[in-house]
Structure formats: C-alpha cells, structure tokens
GROMACS .gro file of C-alpha atoms in nm:
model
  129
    1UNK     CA    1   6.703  -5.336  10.106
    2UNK     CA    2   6.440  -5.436  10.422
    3UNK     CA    3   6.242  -5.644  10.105
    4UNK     CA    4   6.522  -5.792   9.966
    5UNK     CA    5   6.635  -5.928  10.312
    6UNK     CA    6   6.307  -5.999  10.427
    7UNK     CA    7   6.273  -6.224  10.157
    8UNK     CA    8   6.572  -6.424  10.230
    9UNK     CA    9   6.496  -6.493  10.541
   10UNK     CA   10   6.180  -6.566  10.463
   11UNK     CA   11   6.332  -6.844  10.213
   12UNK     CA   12   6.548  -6.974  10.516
   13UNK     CA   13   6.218  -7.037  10.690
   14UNK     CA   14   6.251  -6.746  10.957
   15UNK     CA   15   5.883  -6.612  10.993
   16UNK     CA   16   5.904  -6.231  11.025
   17UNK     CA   17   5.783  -6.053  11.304
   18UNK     CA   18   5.670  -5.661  11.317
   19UNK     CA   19   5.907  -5.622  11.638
   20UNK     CA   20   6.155  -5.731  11.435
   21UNK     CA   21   6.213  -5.451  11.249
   22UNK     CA   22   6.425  -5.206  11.492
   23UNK     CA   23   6.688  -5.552  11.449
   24UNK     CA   24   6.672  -5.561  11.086
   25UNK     CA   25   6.724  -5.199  11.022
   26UNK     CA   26   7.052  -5.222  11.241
   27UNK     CA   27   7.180  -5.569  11.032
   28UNK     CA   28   7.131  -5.365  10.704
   29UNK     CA   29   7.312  -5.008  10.894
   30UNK     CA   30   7.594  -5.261  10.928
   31UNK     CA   31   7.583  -5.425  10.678
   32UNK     CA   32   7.624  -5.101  10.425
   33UNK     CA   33   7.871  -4.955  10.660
   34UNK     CA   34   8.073  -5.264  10.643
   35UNK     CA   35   8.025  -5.209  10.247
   36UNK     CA   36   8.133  -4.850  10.216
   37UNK     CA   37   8.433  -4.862  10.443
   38UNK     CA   38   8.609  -5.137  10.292
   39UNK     CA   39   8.532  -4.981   9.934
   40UNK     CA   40   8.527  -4.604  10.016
   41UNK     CA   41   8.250  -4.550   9.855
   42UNK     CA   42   7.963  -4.310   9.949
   43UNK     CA   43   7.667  -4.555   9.836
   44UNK     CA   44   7.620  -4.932   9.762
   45UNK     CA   45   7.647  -4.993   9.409
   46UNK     CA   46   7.325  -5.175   9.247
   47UNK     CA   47   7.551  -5.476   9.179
   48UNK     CA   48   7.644  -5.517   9.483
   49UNK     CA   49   7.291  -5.543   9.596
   50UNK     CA   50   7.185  -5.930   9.646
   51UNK     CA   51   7.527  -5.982   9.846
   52UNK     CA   52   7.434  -5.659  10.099
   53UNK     CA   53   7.066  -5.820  10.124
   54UNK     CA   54   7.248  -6.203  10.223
   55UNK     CA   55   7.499  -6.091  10.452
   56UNK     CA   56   7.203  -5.804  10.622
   57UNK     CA   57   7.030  -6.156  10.665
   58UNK     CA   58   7.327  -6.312  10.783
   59UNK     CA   59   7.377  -6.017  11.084
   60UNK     CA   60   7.055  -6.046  11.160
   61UNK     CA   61   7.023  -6.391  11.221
   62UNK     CA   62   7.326  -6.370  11.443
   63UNK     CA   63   7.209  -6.150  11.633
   64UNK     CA   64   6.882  -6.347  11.679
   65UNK     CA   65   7.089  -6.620  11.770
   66UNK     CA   66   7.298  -6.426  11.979
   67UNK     CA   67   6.984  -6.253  12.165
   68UNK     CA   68   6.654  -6.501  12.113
   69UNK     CA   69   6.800  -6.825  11.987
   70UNK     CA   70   6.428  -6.976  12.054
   71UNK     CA   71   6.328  -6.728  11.741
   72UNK     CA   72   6.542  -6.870  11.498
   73UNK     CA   73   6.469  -7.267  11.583
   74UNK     CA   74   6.242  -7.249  11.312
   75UNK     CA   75   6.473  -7.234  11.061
   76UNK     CA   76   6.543  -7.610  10.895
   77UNK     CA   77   6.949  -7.619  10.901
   78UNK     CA   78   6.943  -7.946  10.696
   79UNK     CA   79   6.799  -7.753  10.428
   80UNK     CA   80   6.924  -7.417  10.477
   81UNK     CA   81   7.286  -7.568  10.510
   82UNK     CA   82   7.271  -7.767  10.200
   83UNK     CA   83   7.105  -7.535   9.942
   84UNK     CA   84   7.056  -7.144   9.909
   85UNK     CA   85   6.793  -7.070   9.605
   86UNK     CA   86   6.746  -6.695   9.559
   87UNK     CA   87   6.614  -6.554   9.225
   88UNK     CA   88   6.902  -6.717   9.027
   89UNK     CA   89   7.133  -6.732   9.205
   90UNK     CA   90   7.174  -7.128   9.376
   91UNK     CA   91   7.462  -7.171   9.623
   92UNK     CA   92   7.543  -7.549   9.799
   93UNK     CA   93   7.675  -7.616  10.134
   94UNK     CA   94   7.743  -7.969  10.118
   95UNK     CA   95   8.120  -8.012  10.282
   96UNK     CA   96   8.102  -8.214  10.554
   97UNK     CA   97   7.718  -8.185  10.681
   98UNK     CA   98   7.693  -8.534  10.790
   99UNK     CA   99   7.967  -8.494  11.038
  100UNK     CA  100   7.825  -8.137  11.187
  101UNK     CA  101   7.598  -8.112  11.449
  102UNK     CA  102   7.306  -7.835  11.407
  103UNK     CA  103   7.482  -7.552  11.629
  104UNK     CA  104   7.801  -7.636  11.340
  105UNK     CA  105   7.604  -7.616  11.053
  106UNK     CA  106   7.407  -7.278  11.171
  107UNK     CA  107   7.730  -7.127  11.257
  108UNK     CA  108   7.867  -7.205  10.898
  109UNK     CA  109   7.561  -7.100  10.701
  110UNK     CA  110   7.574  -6.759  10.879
  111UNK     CA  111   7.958  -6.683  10.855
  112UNK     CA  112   7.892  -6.791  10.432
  113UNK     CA  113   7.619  -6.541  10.482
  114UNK     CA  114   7.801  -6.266  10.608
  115UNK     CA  115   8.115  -6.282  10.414
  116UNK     CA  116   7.890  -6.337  10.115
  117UNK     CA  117   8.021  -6.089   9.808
  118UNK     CA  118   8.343  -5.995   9.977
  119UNK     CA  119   8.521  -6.050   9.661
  120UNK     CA  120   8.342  -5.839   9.457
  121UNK     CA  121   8.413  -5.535   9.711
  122UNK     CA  122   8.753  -5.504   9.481
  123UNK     CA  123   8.582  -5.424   9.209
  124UNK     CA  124   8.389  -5.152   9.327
  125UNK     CA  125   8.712  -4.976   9.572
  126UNK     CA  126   8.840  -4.677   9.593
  127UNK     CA  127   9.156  -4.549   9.698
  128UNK     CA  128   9.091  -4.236  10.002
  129UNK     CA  129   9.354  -4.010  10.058
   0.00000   0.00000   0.00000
C-alpha cells in the first residue's frame, strides 16, 4: 500500500521525506485494522484498495498535523479542498469553501479522507460469532 499512499500524498502536494516512513507504516497499520474489524475479515480485499490507500493518507496527514503542522504547510488547501484527481477516480469539495478558513478546509479534506470507502465496508462484511 506505502506506493499507493505515497502517491496521494504526493498529488496533495506533501513532499515525502525518508523519516517519514516509521509514520506512514503506522497510518496504513491503522488504517487496515480499522478495515478488518469493521468487516471481519482477515485481509483487505483488492477492491477495497484505493479507499485503504486515501484514508492511510488521510491518518497520516493528521497525524502530521497533529505532531509537525510546519510539514504539512506545503500542501495547497484551495486546491486540495476543491478537487481530488487519482487515476480515475475525481472527487469535488466545493460546499461552502469560500466561507472556510484554511484550518476548516484542512480539517474537512482529512475527515473525507479518512472516512473515504466506508460504505463499501458492507459489501465486503462478515458476520463473527
């Protein structure tokens, strides 16, 4: 997954560092954990690939934000905020950006980011006794 989520952040403008990588490994631990538990499953499913990689991105930039916020200030919200191009898929934030300020709009781009794919995760459950 590291690729995959290296290139979205990549695409959001964060420039990847090499002591960044103890951070991204946790984001995508998480990030599958998250995935198996609330499917009870024993492995991510291929298809639910590109929405592990976005919200992996998503944890990881909160934590940067959380942590280093100076790291992530070279990310361009007005761009990030409005438009999301990844291979094909194309998602638009455009609800109410004049009105937000840039702490608002970073804060909604990474909860969209995190909760990315959640409703596929019914699709792919299973019931543990």
């Amino acid at each position: 997954m590291s690729d995959e989520v290296k290139k979205r952040l990549e695409a959001f403008g964060y420039l990847f560092k090499k002591s960044d990588e103890g951070l991204l490994k946790w984001a995508e631990g998480k990030t599958e954990k998250r995935i198996l538990n609330r499917c009870g499953l024993s492995e991510v499913p291929e298809e639910l690939a590109d929405a592990a990689a976005d919200m992996a991105a998503g944890e990881f930039l909160f934590a940067k934000k959380t942590l280093f916020p100076d790291d992530i200030s070279c990310i361009d919200l007005a761009a990030a905020v409005k438009r999301i191009e990844v291979g094909d898929t194309n998602t638009v934030f455009a609800v109410g950006e004049g009105s937000r300020t840039d702490e608002q709009r970073l804060e909604l781009f990474l909860d969209r980011l995190m909760e990315r794919g959640e409703e596929q995760f019914s699709r792919y459950r299973r019931i543990q006794w």
